[in-house]
Each structure stands twice: as C-alpha cells, then as structure tokens.
PDB file of C-alpha atoms and ligand atoms in Angstrom:
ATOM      1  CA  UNK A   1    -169.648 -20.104  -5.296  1.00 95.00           C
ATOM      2  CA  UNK A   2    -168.290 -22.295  -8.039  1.00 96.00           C
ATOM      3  CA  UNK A   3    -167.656 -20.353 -11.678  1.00 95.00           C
ATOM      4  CA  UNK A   4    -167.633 -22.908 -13.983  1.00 95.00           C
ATOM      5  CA  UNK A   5    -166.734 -19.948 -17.438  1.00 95.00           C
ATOM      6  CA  UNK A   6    -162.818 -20.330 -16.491  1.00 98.00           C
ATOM      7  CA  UNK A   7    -160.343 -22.392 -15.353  1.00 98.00           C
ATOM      8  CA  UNK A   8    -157.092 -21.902 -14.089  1.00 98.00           C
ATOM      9  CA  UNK A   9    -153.706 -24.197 -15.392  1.00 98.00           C
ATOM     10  CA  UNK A  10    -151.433 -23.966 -12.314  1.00 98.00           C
ATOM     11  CA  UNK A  11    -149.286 -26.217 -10.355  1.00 98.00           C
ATOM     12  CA  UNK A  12    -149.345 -26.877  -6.549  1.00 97.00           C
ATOM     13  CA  UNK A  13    -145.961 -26.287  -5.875  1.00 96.00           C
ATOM     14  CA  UNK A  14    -146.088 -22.690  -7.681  1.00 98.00           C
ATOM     15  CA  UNK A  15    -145.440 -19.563  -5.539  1.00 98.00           C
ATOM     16  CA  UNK A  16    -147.190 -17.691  -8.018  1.00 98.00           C
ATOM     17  CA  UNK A  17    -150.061 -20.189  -8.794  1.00 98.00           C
ATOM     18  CA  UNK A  18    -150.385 -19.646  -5.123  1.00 98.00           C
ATOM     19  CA  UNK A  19    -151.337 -16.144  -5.097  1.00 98.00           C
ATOM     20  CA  UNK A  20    -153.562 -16.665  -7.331  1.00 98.00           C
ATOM     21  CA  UNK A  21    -155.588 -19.793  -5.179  1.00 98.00           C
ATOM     22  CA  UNK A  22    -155.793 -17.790  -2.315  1.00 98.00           C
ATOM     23  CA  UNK A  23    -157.682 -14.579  -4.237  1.00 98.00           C
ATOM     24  CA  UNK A  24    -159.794 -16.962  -5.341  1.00 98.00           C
ATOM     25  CA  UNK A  25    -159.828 -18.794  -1.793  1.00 98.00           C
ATOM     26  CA  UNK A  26    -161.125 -15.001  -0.459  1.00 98.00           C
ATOM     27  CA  UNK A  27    -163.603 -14.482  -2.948  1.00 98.00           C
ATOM     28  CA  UNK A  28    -164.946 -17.411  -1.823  1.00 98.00           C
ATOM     29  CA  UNK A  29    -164.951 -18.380  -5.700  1.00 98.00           C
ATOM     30  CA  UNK A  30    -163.912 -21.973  -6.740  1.00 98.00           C
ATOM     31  CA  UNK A  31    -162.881 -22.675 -10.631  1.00 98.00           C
ATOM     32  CA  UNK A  32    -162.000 -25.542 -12.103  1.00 98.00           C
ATOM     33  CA  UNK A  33    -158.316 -25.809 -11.521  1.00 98.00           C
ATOM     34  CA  UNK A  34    -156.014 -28.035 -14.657  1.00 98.00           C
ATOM     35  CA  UNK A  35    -152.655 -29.417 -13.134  1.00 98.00           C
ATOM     36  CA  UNK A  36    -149.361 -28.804 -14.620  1.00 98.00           C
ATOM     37  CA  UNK A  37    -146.788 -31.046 -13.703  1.00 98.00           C
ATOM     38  CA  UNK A  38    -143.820 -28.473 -13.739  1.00 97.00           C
ATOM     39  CA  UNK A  39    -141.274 -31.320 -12.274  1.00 94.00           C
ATOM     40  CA  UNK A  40    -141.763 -33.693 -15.417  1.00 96.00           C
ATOM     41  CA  UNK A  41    -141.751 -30.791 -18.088  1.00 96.00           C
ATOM     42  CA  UNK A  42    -145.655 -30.286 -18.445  1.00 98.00           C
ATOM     43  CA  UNK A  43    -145.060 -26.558 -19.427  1.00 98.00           C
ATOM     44  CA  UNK A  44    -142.929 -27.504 -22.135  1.00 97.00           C
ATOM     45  CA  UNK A  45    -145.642 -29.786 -23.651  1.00 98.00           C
ATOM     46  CA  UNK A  46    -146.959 -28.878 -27.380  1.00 98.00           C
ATOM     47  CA  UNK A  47    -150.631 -28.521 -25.837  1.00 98.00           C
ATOM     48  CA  UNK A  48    -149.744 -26.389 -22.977  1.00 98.00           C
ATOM     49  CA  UNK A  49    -147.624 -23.978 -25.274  1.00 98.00           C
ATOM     50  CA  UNK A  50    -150.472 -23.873 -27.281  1.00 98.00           C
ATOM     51  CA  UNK A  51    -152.271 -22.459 -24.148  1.00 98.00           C
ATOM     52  CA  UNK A  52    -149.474 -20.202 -23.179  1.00 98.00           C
ATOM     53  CA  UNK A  53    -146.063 -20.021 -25.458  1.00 98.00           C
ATOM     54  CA  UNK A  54    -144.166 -17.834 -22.271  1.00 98.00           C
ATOM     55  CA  UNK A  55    -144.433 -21.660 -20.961  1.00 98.00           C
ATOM     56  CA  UNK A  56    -145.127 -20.791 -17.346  1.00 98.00           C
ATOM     57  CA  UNK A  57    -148.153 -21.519 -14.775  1.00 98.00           C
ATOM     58  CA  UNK A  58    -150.828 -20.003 -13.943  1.00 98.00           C
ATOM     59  CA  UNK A  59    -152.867 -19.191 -16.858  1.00 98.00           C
ATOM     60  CA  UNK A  60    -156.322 -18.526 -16.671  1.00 98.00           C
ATOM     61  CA  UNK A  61    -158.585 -19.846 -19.594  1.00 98.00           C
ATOM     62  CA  UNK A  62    -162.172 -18.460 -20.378  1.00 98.00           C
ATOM     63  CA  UNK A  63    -164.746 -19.800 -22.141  1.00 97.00           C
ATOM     64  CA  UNK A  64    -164.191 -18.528 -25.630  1.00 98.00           C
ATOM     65  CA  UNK A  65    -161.013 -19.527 -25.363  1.00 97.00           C
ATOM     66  CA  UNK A  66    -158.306 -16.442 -24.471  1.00 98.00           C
ATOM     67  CA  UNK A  67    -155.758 -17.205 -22.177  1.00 98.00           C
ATOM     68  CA  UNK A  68    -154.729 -14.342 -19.400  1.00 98.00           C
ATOM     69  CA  UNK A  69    -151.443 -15.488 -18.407  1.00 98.00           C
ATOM     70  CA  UNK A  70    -149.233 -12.861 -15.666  1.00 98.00           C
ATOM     71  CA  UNK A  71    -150.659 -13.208 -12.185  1.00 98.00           C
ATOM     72  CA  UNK A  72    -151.930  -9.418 -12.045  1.00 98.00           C
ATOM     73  CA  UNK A  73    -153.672  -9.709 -15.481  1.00 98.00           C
ATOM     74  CA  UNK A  74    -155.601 -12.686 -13.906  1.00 98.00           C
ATOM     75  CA  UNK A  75    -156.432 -11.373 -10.843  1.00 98.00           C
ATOM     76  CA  UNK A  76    -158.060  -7.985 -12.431  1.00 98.00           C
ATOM     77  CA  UNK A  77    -160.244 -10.236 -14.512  1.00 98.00           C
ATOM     78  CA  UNK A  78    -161.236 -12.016 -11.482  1.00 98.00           C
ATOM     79  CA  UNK A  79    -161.976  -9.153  -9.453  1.00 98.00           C
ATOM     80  CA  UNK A  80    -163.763  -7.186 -12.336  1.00 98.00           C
ATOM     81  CA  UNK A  81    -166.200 -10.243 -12.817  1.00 97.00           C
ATOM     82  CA  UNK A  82    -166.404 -11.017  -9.170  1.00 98.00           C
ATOM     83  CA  UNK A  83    -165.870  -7.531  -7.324  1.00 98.00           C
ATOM     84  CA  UNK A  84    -166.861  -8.862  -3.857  1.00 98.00           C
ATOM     85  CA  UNK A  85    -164.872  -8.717  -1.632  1.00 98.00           C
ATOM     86  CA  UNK A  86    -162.642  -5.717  -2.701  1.00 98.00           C
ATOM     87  CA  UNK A  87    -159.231  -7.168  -2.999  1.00 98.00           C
ATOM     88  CA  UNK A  88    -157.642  -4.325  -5.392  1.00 98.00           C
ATOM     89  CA  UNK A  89    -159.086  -0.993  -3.314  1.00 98.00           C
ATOM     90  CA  UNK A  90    -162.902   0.488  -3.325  1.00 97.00           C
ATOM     91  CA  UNK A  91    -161.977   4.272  -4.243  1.00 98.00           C
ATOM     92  CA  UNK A  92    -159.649   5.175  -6.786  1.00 98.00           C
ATOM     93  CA  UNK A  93    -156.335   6.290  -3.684  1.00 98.00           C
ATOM     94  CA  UNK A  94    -156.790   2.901  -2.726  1.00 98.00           C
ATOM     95  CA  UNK A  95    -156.691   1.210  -5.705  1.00 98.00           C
ATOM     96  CA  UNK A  96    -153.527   3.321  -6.764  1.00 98.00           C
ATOM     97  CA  UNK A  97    -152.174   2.165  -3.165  1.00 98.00           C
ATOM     98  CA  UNK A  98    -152.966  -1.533  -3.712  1.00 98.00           C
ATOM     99  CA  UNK A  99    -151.460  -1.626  -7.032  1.00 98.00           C
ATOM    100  CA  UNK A 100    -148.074   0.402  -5.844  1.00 98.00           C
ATOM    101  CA  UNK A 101    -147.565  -2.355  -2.857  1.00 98.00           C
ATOM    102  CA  UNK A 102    -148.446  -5.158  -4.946  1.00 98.00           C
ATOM    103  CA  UNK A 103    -146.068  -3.908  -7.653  1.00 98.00           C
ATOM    104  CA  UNK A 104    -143.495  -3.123  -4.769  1.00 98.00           C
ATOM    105  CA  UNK A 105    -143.950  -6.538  -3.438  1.00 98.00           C
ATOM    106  CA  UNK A 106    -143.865  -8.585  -6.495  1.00 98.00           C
ATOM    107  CA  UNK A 107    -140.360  -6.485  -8.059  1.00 98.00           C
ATOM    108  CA  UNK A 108    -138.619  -6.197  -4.882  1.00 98.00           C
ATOM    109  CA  UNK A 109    -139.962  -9.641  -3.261  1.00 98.00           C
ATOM    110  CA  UNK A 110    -140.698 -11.797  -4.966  1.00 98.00           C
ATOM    111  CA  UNK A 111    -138.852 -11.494  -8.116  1.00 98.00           C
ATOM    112  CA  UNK A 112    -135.624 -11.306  -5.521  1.00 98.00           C
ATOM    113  CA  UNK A 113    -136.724 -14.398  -3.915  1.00 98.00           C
ATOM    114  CA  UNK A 114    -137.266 -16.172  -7.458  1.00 98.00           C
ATOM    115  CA  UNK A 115    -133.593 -14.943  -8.427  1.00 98.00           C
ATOM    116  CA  UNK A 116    -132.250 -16.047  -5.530  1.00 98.00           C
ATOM    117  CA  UNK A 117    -132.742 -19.659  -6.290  1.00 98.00           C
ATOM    118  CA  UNK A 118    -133.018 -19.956  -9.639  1.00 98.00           C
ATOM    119  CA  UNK A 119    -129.705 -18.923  -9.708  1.00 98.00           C
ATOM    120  CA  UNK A 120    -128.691 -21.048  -7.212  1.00 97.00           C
ATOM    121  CA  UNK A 121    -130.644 -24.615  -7.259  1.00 97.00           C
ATOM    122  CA  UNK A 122    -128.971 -27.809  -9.120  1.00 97.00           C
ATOM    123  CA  UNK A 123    -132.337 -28.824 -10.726  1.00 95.00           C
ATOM    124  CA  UNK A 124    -132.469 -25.293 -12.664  1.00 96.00           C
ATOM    125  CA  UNK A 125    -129.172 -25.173 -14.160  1.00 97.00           C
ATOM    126  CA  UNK A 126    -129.563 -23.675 -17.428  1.00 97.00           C
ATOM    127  CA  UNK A 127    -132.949 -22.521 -16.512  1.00 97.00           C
ATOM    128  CA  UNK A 128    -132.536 -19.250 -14.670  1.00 98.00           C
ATOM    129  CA  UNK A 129    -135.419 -17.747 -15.833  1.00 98.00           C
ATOM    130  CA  UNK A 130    -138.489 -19.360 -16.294  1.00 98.00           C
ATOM    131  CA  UNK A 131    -140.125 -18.897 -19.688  1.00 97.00           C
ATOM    132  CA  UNK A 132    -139.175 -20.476 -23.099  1.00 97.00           C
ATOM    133  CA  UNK A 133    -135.670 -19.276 -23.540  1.00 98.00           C
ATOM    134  CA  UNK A 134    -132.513 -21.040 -21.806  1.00 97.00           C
ATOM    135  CA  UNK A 135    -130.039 -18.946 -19.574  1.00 98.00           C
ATOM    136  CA  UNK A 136    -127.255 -19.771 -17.193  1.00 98.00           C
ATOM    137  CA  UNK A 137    -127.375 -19.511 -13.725  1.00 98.00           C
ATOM    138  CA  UNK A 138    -124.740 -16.262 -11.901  1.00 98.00           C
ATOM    139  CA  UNK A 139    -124.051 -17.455  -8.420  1.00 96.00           C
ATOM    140  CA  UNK A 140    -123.212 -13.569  -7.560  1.00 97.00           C
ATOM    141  CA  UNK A 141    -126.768 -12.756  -8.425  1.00 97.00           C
ATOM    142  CA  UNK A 142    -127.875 -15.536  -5.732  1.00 96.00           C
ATOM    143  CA  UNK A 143    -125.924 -13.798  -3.094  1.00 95.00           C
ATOM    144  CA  UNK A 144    -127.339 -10.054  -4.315  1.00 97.00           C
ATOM    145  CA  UNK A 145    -130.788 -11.293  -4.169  1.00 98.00           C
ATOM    146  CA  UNK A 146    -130.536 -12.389  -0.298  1.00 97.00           C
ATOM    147  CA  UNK A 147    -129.232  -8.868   0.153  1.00 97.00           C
ATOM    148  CA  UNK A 148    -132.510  -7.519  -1.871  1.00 98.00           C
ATOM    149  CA  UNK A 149    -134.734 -10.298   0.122  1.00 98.00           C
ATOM    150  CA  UNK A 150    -132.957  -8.497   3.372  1.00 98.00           C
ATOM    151  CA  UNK A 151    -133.852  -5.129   3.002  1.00 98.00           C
ATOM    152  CA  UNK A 152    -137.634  -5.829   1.290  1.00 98.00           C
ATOM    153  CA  UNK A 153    -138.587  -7.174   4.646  1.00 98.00           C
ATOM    154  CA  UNK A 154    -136.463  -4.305   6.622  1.00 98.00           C
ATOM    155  CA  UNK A 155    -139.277  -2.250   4.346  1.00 98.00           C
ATOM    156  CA  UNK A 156    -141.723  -4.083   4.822  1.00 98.00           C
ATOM    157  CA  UNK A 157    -141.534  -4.395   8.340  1.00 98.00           C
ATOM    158  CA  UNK A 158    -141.498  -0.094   8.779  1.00 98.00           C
ATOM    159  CA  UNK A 159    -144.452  -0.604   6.313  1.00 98.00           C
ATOM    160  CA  UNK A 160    -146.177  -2.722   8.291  1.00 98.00           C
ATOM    161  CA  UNK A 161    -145.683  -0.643  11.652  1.00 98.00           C
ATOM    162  CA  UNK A 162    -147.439   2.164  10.097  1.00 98.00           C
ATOM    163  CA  UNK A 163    -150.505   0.792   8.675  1.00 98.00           C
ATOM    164  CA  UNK A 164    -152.178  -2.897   9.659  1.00 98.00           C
ATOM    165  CA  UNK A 165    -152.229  -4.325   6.031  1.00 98.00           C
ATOM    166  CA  UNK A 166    -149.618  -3.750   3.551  1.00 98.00           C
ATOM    167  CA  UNK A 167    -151.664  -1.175   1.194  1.00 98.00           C
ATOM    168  CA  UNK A 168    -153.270   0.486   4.195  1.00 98.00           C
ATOM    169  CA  UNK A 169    -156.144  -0.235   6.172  1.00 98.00           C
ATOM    170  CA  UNK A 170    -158.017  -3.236   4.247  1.00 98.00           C
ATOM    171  CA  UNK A 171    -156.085  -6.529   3.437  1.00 98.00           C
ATOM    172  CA  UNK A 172    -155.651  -6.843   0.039  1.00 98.00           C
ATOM    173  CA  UNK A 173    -153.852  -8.742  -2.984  1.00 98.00           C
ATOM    174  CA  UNK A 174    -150.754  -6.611  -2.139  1.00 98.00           C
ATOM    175  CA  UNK A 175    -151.215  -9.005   1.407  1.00 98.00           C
ATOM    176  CA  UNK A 176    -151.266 -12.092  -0.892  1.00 98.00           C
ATOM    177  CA  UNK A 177    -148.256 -11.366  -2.565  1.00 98.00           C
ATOM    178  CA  UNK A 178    -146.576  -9.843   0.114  1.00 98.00           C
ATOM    179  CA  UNK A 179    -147.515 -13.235   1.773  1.00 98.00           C
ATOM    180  CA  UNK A 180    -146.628 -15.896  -0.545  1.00 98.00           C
ATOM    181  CA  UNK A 181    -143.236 -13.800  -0.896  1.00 98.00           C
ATOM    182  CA  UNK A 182    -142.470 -14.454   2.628  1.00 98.00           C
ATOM    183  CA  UNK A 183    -143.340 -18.267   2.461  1.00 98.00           C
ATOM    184  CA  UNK A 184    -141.474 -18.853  -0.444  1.00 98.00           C
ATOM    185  CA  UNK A 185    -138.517 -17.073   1.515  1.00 98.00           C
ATOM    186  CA  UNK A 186    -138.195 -19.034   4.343  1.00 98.00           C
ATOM    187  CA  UNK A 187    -138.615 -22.478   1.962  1.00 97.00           C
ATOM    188  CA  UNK A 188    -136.907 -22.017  -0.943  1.00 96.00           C
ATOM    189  CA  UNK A 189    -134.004 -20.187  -0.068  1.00 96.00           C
ATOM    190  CA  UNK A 190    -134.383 -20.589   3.571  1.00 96.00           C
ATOM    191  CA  UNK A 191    -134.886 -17.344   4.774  1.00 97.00           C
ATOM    192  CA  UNK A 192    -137.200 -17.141   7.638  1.00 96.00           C
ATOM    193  CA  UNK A 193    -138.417 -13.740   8.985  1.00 97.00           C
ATOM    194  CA  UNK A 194    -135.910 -12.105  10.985  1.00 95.00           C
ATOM    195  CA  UNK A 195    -137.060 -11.618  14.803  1.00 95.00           C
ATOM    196  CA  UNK A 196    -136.545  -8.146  15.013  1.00 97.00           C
ATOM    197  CA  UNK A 197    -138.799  -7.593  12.748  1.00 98.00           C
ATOM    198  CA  UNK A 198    -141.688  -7.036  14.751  1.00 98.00           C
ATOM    199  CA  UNK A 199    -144.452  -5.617  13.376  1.00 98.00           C
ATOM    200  CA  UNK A 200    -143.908  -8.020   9.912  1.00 98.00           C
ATOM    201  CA  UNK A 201    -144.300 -10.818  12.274  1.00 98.00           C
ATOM    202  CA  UNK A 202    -147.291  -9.208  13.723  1.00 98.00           C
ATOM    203  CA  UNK A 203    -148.568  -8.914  10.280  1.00 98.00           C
ATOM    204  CA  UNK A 204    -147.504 -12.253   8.880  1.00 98.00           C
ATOM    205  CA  UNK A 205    -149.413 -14.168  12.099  1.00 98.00           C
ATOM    206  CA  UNK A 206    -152.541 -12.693  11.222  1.00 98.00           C
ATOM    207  CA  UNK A 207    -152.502 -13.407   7.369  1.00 98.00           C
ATOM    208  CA  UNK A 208    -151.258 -16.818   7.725  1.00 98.00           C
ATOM    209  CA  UNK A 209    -154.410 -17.570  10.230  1.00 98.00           C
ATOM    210  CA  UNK A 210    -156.937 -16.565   7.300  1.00 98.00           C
ATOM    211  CA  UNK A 211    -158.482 -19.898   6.030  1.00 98.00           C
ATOM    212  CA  UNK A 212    -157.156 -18.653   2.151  1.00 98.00           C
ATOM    213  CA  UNK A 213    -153.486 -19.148   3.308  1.00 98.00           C
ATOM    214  CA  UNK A 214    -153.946 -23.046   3.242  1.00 97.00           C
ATOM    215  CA  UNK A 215    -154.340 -22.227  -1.212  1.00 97.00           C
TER     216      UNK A 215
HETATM  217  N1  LIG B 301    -144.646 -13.382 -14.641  1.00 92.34           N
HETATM  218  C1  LIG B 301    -145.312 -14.662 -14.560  1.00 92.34           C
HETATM  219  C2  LIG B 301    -144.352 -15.632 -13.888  1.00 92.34           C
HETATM  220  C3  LIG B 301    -144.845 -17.060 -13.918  1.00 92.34           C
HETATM  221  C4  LIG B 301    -143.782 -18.052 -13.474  1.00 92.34           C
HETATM  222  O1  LIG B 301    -142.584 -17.758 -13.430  1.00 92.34           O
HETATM  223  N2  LIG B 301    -144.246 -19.252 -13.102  1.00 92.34           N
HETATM  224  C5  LIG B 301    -143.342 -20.309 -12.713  1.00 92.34           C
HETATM  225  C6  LIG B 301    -143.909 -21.071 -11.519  1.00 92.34           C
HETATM  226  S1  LIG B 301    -144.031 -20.060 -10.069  1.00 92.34           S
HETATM  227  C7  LIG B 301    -143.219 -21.325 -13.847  1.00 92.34           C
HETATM  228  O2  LIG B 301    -144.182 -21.590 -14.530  1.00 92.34           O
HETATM  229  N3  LIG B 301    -142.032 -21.900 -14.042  1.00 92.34           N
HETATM  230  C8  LIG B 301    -141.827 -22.829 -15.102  1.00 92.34           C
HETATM  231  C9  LIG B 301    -140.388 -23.202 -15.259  1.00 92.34           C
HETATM  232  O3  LIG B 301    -139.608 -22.987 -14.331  1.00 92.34           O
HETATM  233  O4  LIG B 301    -140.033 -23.749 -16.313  1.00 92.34           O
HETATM  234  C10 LIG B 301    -146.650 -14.527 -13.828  1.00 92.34           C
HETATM  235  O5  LIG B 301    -146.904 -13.475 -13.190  1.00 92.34           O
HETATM  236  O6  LIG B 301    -147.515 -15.408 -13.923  1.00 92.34           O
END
C-alpha cells in the first residue's frame, strides 16, 4: 500500500537509507521517497538543514511537519503505524531480543564498517564522521575497525548457527541491519564474508533472495 502522510529524504547510495527501504520494502508500504544528492553536498544545503541540522540521510518527514531522523527512531514510527508484518518482535522477549541484535549489529557492524572507511577513503578527508562538525581521518582506526568487522561476523556466524534469523526464530529488522552491514562490508571496504563462516553464509543466501534486498 502507498502512505502518502510521510516521506522519507534518503539517498540511494546510503547504507543506512538502505535499511530503512527495505522495512518499508517488507511492509509492503511505499512512501514518497525525496533524493539527497550526498556526492554534490545536498545535506549541507540551507533547506535540508532546515529539515535535519545533524546533516545526514534518512529522515523521515510527517505531515505536520516533525522530522524523525536516526534509522531506529524511524523504523519504530513505521512499525507502530503499520504493525504488519512484525519486524521489531510480537511479545515483549522478542521485542527485547530484536532490539539487543539490532543494537548489537548496528554498534559492532555497522558503525565498524562506517569507521573503517571513513577513516580511510580520499573523498572523506576531513570528514570522518558524518554530521555537521569536521574531523580528521586516523588511519590506525581503519585498520582496528577491520579487526572489529572480523570478529562481528566470527559472532555473528555462532549466532547464526544457533537460531535461523539473527534475533531468533522470525526475521526481523535486526536481519536488515545485520544485512546491509554485510553488503556494505564486502563494497566499501572490501570485505566479503569469510568462507568458513558457514552458517552466516547460510543466513546471508536466504536474506539476500527476499524481494526487499533489491531496496
Ligand atoms: N545515526 C544516523 C547516521 C546517518 C548517517 O550517517 N548517514 C550518512 C549516509 S549512510 C550520511 O548522511 N552521510 C552524510 C555525510 O557523509 O556527510 C542514522 O541512524 O540515521
């Protein structure tokens, strides 16, 4: 179904606009979606920062006007407005399990992924952190990440030969980050799953096949 009370700035190339098109792409919801061109400085722009000062993507906009930025804020608001499917849990031990594998996911992830090459990349020299404040890259904190990157899919892959989804039984938006993590990986800082890591791989094949991945 098509929700036409909110609309979501993002850009295509974001990892963590990303996470958020594929919830939406399992809800079977569609929003209007407003482009940010990150390449040519679009966050920076007076109207955008009038949207959302941190100057990042996504934010979601509703219809009187507030602005949700932070990817878990958003997708709570979606999922309290739109509850089916269950993507954050049904009782309330899975809902604490989904939100201590996203959390797990995202911190030790995909904030080590983002490290890893924001440290690292030409184009973000002097731009280490996203956001509105300027910071240098550390090379050593490049080479730390990769380590962190290492052992979250050593975990994740004894995770994953426990249970068939990341927060248990049901796939959920811990999968999604969990997911886009593991993309981003093997792109940006060219990390691809390591072979021996069987039962991620098992996992990752059967996430990537769900229509949402193409978000
Ligand atoms: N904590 C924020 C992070 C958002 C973020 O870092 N977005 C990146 C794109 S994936 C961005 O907008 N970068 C802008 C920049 O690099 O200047 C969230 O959960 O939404």
């Amino acid at each position: 179904m098509t929700d036409k009370t909110m609309k979501l700035y993002e850009s295509a190339g974001s990892p963590n606009s990303r996470r958020v098109r594929i919830f939406l792409a399992e809800k079977g919801l569609s929003i209007p979606l407003v482009p940010v061109d990150l390449g040519k400085g679009g966050q920076h722009s007076e109207a955008y920062r009038a949207i959302n000062p941190r100057r990042v993507v996504p934010t979601l906009v509703l219809e009187d006007g507030t602005a949700i930025g932070e990817v878990p804020a958003i997708v709570r608001y979606i999922e309290e407005i739109h509850p089916q499917p269950p993507l954050h849990g049904e009782t309330a031990k899975e809902r604490a399990l989904v939100t201590m594998w996203e959390r797990r996911a995202e911190l030790e992830g995909f904030a080590a992924v983002m490290e890893a090459i924001r440290n690292a990349a030409p184009g973000l020299k002097g731009r280490a952190i996203a956001g509105p404040y300027d910071y240098e890259q550390i090379p050593a904190l490049a080479e730390r990440s990769k380590l962190r990157v290492k052992n979250f899919f050593f975990d994740l892959d004894a995770r994953l030969g426990e249970v068939p989804f990341v927060a248990g039984e049901h796939y959920s938006i811990a999968d999604i980050t969990a997911l886009v993590t593991v993309d981003f990986a093997a792109k940006a800082i060219n990390f691809p799953l390591p072979d021996e890591h069987q039962a991620l791989k098992r996992w990752y094949e059967l996430v990537s096949k769900r229509p949402s991945a193409s978000a």
